[in-house]
mmCIF file with all atom_site columns, C-alpha atoms in Angstrom:
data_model
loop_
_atom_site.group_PDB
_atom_site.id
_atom_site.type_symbol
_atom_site.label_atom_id
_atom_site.label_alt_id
_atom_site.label_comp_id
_atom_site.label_asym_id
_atom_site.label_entity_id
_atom_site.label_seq_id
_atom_site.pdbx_PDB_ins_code
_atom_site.Cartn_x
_atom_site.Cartn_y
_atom_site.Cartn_z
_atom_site.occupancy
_atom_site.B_iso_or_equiv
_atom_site.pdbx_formal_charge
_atom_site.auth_seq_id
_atom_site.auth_comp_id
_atom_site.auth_asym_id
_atom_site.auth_atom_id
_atom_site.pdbx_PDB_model_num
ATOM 1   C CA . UNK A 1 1   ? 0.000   0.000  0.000   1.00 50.00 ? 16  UNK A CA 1
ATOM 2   C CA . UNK A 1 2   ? 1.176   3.620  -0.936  1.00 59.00 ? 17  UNK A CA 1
ATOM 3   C CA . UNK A 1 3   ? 2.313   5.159  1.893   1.00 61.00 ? 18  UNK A CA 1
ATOM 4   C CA . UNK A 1 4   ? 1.029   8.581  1.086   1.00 60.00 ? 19  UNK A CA 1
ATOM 5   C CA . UNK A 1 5   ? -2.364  7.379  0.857   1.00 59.00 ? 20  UNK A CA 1
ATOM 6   C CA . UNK A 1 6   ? -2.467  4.841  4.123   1.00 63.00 ? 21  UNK A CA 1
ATOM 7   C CA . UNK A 1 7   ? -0.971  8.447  6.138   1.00 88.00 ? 22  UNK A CA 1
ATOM 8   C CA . UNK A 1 8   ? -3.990  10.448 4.949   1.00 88.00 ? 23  UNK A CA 1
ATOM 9   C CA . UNK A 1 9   ? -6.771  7.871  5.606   1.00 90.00 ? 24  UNK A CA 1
ATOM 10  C CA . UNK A 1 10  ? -4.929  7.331  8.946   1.00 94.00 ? 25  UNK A CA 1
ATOM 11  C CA . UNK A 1 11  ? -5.325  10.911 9.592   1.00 95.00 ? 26  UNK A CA 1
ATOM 12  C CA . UNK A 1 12  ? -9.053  11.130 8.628   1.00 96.00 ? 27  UNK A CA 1
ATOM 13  C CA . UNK A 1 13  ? -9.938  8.254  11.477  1.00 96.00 ? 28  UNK A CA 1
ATOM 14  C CA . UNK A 1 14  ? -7.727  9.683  13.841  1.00 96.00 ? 29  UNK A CA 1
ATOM 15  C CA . UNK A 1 15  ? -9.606  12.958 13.179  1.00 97.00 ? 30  UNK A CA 1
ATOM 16  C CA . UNK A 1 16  ? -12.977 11.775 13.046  1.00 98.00 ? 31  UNK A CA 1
ATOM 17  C CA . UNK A 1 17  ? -12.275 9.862  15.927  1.00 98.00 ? 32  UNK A CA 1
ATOM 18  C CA . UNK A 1 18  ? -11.002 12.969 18.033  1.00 98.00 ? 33  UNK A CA 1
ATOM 19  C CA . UNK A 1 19  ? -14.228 15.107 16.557  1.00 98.00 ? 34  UNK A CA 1
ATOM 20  C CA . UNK A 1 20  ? -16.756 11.828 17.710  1.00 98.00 ? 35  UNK A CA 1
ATOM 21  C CA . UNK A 1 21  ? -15.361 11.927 21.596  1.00 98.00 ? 36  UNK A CA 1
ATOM 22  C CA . UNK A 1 22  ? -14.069 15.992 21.743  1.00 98.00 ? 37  UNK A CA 1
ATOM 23  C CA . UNK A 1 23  ? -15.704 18.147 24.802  1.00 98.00 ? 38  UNK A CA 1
ATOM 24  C CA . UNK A 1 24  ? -13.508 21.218 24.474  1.00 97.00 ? 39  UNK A CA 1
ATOM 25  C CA . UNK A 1 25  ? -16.725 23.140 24.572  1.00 97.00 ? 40  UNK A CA 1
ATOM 26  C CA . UNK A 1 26  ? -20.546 22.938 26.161  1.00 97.00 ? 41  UNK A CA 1
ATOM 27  C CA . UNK A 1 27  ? -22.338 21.867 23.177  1.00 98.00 ? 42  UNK A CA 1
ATOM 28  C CA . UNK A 1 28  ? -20.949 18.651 23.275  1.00 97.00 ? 43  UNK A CA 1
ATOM 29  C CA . UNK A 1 29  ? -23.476 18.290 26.848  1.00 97.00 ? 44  UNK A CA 1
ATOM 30  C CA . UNK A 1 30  ? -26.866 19.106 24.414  1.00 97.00 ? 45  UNK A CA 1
ATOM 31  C CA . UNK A 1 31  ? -25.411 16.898 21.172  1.00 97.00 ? 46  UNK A CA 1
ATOM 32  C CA . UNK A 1 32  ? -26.907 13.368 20.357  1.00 98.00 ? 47  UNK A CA 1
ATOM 33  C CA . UNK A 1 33  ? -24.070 13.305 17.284  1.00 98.00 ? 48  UNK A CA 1
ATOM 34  C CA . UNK A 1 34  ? -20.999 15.000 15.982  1.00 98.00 ? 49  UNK A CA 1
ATOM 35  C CA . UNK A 1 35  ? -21.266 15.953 12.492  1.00 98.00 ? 50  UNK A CA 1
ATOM 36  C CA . UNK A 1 36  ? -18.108 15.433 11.236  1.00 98.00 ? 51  UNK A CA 1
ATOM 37  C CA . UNK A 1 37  ? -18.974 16.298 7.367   1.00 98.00 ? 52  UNK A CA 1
ATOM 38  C CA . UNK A 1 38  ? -19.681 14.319 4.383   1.00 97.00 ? 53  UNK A CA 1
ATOM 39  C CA . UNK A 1 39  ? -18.785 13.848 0.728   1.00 97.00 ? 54  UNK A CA 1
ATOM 40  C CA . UNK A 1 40  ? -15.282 13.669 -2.061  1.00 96.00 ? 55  UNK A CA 1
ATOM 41  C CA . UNK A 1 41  ? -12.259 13.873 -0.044  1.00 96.00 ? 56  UNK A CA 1
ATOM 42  C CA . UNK A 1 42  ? -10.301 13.638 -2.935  1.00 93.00 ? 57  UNK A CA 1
ATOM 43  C CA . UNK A 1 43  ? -12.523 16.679 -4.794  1.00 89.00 ? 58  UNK A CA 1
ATOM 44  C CA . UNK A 1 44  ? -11.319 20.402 -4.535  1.00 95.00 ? 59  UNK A CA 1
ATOM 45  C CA . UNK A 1 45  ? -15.062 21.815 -3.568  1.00 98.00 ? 60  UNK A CA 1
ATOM 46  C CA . UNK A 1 46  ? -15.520 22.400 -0.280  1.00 98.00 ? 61  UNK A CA 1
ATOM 47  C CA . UNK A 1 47  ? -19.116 23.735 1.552   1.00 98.00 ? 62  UNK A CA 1
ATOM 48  C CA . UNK A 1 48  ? -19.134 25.073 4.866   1.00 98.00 ? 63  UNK A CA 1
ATOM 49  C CA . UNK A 1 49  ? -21.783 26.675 6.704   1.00 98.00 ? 64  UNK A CA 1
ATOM 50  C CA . UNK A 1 50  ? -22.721 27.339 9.883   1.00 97.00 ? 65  UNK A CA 1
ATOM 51  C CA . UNK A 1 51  ? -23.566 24.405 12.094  1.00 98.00 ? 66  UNK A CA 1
ATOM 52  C CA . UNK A 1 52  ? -25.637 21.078 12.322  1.00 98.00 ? 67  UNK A CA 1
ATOM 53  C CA . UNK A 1 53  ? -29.482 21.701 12.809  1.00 96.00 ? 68  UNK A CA 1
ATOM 54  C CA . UNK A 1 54  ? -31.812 19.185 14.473  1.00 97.00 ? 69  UNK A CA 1
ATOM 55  C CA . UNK A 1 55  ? -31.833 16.843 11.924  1.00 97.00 ? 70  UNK A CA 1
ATOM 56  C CA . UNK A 1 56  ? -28.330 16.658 11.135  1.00 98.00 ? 71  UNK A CA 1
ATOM 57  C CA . UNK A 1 57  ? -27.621 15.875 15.058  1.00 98.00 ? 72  UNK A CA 1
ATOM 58  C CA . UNK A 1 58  ? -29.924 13.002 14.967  1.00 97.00 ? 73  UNK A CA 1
ATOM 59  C CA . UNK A 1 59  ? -28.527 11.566 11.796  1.00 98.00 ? 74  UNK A CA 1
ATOM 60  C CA . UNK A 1 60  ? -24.856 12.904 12.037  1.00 98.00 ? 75  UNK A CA 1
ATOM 61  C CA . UNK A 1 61  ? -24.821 14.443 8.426   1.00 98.00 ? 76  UNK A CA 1
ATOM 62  C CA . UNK A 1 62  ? -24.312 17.444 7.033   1.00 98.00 ? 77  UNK A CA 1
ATOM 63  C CA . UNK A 1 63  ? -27.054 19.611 5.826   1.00 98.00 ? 78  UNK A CA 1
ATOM 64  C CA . UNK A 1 64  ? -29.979 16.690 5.869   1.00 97.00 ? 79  UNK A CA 1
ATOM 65  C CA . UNK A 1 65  ? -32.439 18.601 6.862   1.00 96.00 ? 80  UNK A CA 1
ATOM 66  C CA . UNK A 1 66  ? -35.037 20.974 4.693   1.00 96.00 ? 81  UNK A CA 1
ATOM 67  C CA . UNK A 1 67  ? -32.171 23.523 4.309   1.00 96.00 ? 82  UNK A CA 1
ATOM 68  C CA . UNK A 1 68  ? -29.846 20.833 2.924   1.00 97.00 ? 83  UNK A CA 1
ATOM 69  C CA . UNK A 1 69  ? -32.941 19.404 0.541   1.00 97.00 ? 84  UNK A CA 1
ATOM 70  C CA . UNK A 1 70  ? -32.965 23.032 -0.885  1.00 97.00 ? 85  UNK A CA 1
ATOM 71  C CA . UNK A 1 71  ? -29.148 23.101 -1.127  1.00 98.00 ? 86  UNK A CA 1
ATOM 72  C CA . UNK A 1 72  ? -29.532 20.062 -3.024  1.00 97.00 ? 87  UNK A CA 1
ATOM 73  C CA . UNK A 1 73  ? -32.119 21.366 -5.576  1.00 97.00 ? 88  UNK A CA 1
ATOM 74  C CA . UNK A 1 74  ? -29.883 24.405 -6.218  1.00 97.00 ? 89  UNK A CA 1
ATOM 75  C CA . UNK A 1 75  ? -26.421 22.474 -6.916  1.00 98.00 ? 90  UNK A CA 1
ATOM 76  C CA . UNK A 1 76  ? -28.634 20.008 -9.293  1.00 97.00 ? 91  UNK A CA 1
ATOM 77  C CA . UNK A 1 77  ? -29.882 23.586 -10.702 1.00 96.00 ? 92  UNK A CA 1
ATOM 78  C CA . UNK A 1 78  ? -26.488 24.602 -11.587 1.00 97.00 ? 93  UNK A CA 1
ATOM 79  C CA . UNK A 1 79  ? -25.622 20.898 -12.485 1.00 97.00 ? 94  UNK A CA 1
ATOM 80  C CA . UNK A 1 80  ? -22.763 20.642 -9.429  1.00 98.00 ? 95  UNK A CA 1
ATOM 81  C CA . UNK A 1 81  ? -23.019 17.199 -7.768  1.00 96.00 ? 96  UNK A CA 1
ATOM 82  C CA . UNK A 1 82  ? -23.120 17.311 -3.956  1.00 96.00 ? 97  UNK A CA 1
ATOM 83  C CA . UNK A 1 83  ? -21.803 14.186 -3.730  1.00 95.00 ? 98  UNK A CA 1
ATOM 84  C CA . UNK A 1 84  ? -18.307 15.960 -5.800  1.00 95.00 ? 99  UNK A CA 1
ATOM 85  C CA . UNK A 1 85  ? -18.264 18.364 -2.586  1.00 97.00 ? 100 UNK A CA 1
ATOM 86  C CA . UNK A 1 86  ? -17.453 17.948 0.702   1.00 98.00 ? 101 UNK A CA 1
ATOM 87  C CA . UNK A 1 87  ? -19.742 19.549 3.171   1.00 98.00 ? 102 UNK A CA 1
ATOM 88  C CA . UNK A 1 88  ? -18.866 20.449 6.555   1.00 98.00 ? 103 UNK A CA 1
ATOM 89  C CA . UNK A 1 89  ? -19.892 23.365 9.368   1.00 98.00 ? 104 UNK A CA 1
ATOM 90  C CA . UNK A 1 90  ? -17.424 25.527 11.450  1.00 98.00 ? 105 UNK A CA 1
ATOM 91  C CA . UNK A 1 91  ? -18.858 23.888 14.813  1.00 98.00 ? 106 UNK A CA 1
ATOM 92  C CA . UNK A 1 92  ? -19.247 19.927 14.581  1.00 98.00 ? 107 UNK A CA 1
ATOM 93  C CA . UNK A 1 93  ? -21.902 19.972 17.374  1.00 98.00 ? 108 UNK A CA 1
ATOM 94  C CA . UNK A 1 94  ? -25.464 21.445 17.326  1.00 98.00 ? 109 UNK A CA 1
ATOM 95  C CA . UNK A 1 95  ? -25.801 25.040 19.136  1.00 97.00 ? 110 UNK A CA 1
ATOM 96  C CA . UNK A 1 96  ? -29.103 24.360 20.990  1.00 96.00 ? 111 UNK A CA 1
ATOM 97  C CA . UNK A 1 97  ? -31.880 26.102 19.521  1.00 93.00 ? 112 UNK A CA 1
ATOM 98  C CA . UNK A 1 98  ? -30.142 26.275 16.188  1.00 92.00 ? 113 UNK A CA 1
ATOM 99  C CA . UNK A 1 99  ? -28.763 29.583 17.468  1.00 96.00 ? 114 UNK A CA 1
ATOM 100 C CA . UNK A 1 100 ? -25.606 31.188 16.294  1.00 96.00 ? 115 UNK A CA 1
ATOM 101 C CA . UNK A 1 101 ? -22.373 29.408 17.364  1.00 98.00 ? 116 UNK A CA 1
ATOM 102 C CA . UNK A 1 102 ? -20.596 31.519 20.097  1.00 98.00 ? 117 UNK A CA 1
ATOM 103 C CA . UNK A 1 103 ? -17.321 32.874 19.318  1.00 97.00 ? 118 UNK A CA 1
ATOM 104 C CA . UNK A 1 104 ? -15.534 30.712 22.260  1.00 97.00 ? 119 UNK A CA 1
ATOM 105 C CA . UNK A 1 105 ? -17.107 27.327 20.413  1.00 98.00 ? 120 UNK A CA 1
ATOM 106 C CA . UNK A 1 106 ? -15.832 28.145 17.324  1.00 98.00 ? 121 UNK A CA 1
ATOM 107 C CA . UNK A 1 107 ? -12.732 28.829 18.217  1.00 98.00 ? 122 UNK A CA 1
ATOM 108 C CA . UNK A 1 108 ? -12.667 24.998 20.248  1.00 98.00 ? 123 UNK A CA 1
ATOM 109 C CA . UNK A 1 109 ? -13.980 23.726 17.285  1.00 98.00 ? 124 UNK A CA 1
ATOM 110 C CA . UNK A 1 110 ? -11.518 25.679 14.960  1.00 98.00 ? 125 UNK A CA 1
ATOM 111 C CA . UNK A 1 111 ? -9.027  22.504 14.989  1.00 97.00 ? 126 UNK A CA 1
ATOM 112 C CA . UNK A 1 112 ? -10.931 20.081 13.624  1.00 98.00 ? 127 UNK A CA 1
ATOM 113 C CA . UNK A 1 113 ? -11.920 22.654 11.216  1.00 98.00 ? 128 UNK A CA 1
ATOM 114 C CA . UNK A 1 114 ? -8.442  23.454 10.395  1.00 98.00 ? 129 UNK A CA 1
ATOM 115 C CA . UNK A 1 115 ? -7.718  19.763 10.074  1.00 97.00 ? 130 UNK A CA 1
ATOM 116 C CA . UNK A 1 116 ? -10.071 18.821 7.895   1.00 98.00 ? 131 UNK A CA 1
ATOM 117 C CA . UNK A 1 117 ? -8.998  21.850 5.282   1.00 98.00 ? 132 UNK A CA 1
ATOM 118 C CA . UNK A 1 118 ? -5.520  20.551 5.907   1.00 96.00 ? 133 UNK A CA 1
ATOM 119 C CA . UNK A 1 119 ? -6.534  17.227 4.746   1.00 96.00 ? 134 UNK A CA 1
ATOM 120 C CA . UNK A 1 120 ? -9.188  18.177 1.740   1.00 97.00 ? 135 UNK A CA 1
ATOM 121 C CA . UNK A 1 121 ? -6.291  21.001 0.263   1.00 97.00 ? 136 UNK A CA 1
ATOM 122 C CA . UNK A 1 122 ? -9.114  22.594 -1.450  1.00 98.00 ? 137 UNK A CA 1
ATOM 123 C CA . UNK A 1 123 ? -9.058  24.832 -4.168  1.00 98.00 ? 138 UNK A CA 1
ATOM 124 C CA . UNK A 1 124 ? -12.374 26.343 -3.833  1.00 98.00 ? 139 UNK A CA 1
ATOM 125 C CA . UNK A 1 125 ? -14.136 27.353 -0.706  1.00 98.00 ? 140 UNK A CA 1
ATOM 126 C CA . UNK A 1 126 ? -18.312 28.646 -0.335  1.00 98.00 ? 141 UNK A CA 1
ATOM 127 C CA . UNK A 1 127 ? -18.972 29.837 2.945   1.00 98.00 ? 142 UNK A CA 1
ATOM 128 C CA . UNK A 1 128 ? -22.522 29.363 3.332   1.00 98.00 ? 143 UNK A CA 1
ATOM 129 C CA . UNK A 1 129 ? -24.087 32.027 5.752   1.00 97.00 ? 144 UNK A CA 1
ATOM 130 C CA . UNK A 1 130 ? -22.597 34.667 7.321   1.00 97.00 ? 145 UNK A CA 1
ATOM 131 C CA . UNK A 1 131 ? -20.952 32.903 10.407  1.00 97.00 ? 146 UNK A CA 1
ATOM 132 C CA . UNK A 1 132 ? -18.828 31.134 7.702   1.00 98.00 ? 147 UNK A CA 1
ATOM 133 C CA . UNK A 1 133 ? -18.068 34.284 5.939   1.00 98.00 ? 148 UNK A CA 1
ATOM 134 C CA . UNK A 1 134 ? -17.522 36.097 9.020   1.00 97.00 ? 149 UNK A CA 1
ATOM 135 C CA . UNK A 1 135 ? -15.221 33.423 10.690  1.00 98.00 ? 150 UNK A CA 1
ATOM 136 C CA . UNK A 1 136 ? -12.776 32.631 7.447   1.00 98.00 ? 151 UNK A CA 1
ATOM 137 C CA . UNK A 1 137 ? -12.467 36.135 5.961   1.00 98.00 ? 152 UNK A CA 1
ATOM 138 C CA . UNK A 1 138 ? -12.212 37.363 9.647   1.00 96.00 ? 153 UNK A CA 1
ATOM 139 C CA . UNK A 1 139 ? -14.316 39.959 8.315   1.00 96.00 ? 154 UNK A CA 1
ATOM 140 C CA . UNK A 1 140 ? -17.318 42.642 9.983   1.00 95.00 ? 155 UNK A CA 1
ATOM 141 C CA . UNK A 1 141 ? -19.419 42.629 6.227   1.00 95.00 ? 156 UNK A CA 1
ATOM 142 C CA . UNK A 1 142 ? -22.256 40.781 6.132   1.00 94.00 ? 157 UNK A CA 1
ATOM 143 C CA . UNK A 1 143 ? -23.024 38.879 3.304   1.00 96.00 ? 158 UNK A CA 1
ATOM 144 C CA . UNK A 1 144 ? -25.410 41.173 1.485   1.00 95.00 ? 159 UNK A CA 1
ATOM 145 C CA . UNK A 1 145 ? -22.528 42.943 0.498   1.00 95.00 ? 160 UNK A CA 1
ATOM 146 C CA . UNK A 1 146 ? -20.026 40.195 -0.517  1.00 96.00 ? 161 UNK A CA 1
ATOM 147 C CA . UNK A 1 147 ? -21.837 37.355 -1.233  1.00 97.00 ? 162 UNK A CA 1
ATOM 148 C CA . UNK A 1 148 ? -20.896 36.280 -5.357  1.00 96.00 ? 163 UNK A CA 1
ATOM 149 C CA . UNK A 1 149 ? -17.270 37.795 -4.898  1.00 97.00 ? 164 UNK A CA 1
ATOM 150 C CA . UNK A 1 150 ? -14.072 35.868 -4.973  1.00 98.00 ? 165 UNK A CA 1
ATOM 151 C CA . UNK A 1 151 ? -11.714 36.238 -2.339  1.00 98.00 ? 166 UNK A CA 1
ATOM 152 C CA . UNK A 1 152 ? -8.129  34.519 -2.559  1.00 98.00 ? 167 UNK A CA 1
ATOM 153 C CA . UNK A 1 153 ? -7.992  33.070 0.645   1.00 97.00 ? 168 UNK A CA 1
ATOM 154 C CA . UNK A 1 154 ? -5.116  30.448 2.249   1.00 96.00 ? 169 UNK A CA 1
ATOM 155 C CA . UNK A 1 155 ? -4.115  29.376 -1.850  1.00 96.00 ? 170 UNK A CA 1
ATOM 156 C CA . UNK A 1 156 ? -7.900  28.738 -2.518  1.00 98.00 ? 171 UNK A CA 1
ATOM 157 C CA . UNK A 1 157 ? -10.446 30.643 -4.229  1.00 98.00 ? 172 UNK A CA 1
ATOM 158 C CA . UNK A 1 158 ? -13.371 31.351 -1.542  1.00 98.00 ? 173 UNK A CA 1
ATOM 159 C CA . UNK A 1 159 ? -17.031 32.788 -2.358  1.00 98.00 ? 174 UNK A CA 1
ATOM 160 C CA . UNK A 1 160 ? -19.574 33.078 0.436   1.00 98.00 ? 175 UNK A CA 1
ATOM 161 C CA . UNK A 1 161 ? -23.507 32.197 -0.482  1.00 98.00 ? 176 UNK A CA 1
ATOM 162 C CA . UNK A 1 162 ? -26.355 32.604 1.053   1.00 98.00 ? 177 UNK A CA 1
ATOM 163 C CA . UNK A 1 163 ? -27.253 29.883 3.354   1.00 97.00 ? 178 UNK A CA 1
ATOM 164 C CA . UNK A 1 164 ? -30.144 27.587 2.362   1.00 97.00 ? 179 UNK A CA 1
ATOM 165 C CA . UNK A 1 165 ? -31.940 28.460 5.411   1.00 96.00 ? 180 UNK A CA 1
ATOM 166 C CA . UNK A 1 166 ? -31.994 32.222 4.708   1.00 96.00 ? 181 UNK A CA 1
ATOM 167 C CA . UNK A 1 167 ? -33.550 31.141 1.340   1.00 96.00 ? 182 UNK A CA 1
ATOM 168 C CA . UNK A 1 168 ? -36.424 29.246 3.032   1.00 96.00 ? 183 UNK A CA 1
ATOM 169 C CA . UNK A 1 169 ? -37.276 32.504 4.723   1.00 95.00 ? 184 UNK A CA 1
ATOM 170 C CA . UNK A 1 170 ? -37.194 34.732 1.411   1.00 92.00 ? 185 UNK A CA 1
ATOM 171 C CA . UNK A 1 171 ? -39.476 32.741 -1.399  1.00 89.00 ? 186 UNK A CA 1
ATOM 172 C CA . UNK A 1 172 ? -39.123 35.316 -3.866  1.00 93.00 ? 187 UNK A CA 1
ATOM 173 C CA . UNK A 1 173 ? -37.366 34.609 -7.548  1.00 92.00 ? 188 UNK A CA 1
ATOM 174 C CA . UNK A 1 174 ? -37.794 37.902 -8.752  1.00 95.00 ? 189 UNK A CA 1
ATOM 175 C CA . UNK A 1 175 ? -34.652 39.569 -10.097 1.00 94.00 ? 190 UNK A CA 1
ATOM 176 C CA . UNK A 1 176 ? -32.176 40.675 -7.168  1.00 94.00 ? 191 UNK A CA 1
ATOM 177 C CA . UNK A 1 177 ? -34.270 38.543 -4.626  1.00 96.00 ? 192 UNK A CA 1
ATOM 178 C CA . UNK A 1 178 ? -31.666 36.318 -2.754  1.00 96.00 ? 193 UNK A CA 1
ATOM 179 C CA . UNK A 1 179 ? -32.662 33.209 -4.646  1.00 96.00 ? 194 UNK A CA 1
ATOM 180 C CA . UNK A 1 180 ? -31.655 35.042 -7.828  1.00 96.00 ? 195 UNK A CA 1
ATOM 181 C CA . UNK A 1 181 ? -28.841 35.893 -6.573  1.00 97.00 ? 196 UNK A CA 1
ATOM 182 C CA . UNK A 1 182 ? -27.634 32.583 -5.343  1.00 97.00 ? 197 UNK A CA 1
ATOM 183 C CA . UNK A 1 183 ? -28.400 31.278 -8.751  1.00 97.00 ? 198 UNK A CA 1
ATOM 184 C CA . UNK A 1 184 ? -25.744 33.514 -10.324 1.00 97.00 ? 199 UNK A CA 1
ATOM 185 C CA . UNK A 1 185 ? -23.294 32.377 -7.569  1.00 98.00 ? 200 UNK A CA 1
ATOM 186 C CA . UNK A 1 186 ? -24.125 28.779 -8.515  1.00 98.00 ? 201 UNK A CA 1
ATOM 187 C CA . UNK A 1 187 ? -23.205 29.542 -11.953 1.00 97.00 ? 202 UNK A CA 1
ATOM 188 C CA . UNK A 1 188 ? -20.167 31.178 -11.114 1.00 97.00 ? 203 UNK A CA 1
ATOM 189 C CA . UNK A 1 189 ? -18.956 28.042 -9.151  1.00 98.00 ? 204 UNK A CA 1
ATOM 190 C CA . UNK A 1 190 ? -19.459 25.992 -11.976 1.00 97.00 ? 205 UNK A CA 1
ATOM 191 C CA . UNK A 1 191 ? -17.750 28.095 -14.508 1.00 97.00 ? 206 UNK A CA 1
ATOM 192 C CA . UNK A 1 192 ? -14.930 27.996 -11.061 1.00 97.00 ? 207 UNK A CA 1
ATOM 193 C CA . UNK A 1 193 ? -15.309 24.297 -10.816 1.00 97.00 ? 208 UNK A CA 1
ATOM 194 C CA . UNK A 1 194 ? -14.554 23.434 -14.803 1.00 96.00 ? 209 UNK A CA 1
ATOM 195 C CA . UNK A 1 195 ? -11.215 25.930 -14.495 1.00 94.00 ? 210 UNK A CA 1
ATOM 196 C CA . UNK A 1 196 ? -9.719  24.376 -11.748 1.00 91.00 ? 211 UNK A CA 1
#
């Protein structure tokens, strides 16, 4: 076996192994699973939004929900496969109440989340939200303003999106509603996806 290869995959378990037992912070009292993330390790696409909601607690995926059925629709829209991607949150566990993740948990959580983007060496990066945004680009902007722009960030191209969730709340297509505007940002992905 190819050294190389038998290093990274020991790397991933060791990792998901240290996300499944970690209690640096509280929300690890409320959680009923880690969600570690899901999808291509080998790809060069990686989602990240906030953190897990109800349903991804109970099942331990990423984005299962009704926001990640709608984030579904949208990458089939702009013919992107999820299952391509990789799909992970900032915070592994579920915030009670789906609230915002405090600033303390994601900075506990920030290892495994630098870990993981150590391992996946992506190339392109979609913040999903503003807590994403806000956390990577260590910026005060919300995403009104920057969502659909490409930042250079750590040798990888990074765009931040609307989350799905956001979109549930706003039903409108009409032209410069935020579903119109996240389906110019899918397009722009692709076109980002076929140059890489």
């Amino acid at each position: 076996m190819n050294k190389e290869i038998y290093s990274v995959s020991s790397a991933w378990a060791e990792l998901e192994e240290r996300v499944r037992n970690c209690r640096a912070c509280k929300l690890c009292e409320t959680r009923t699973n880690t969600v570690f993330g899901q999808g291509n390790r080998d790809n060069q696409v990686v989602l990240i939004g906030e953190g897990p909601g109800e349903d991804e607690d109970l099942q331990g995926l990423p984005f299962v929900g009704r926001a990640g059925q709608l984030l579904t629709q949208i990458l089939e829209a702009g013919k992107i496969s999820r299952e391509d991607l990789f799909i992970m949150n900032i915070v592994k566990c579920r915030p009670p109440e789906n609230r915002v993740p405090t600033t303390e948990e994601m900075v506990k959580c920030n290892q495994h989340l630098d870990s993981q983007l150590a391992l996946l060496r992506p190339k392109i990066v979609v913040c999903l939200g503003n807590t994403p945004m806000k956390w990577l680009l260590q910026t005060t902007e919300g995403i009104t303003k920057i969502r659909g722009k490409w930042f250079d960030w750590r040798g990888a191209k990074l765009m931040p999106m609307f989350h799905p969730s956001y979109l549930l709340r706003n039903q409108s297509r009409a032209e410069g509603s935020p579903k119109h505007q996240t389906w110019l940002d899918v397009q722009e992905l692709k076109k980002a996806i076929e140059n890489i």
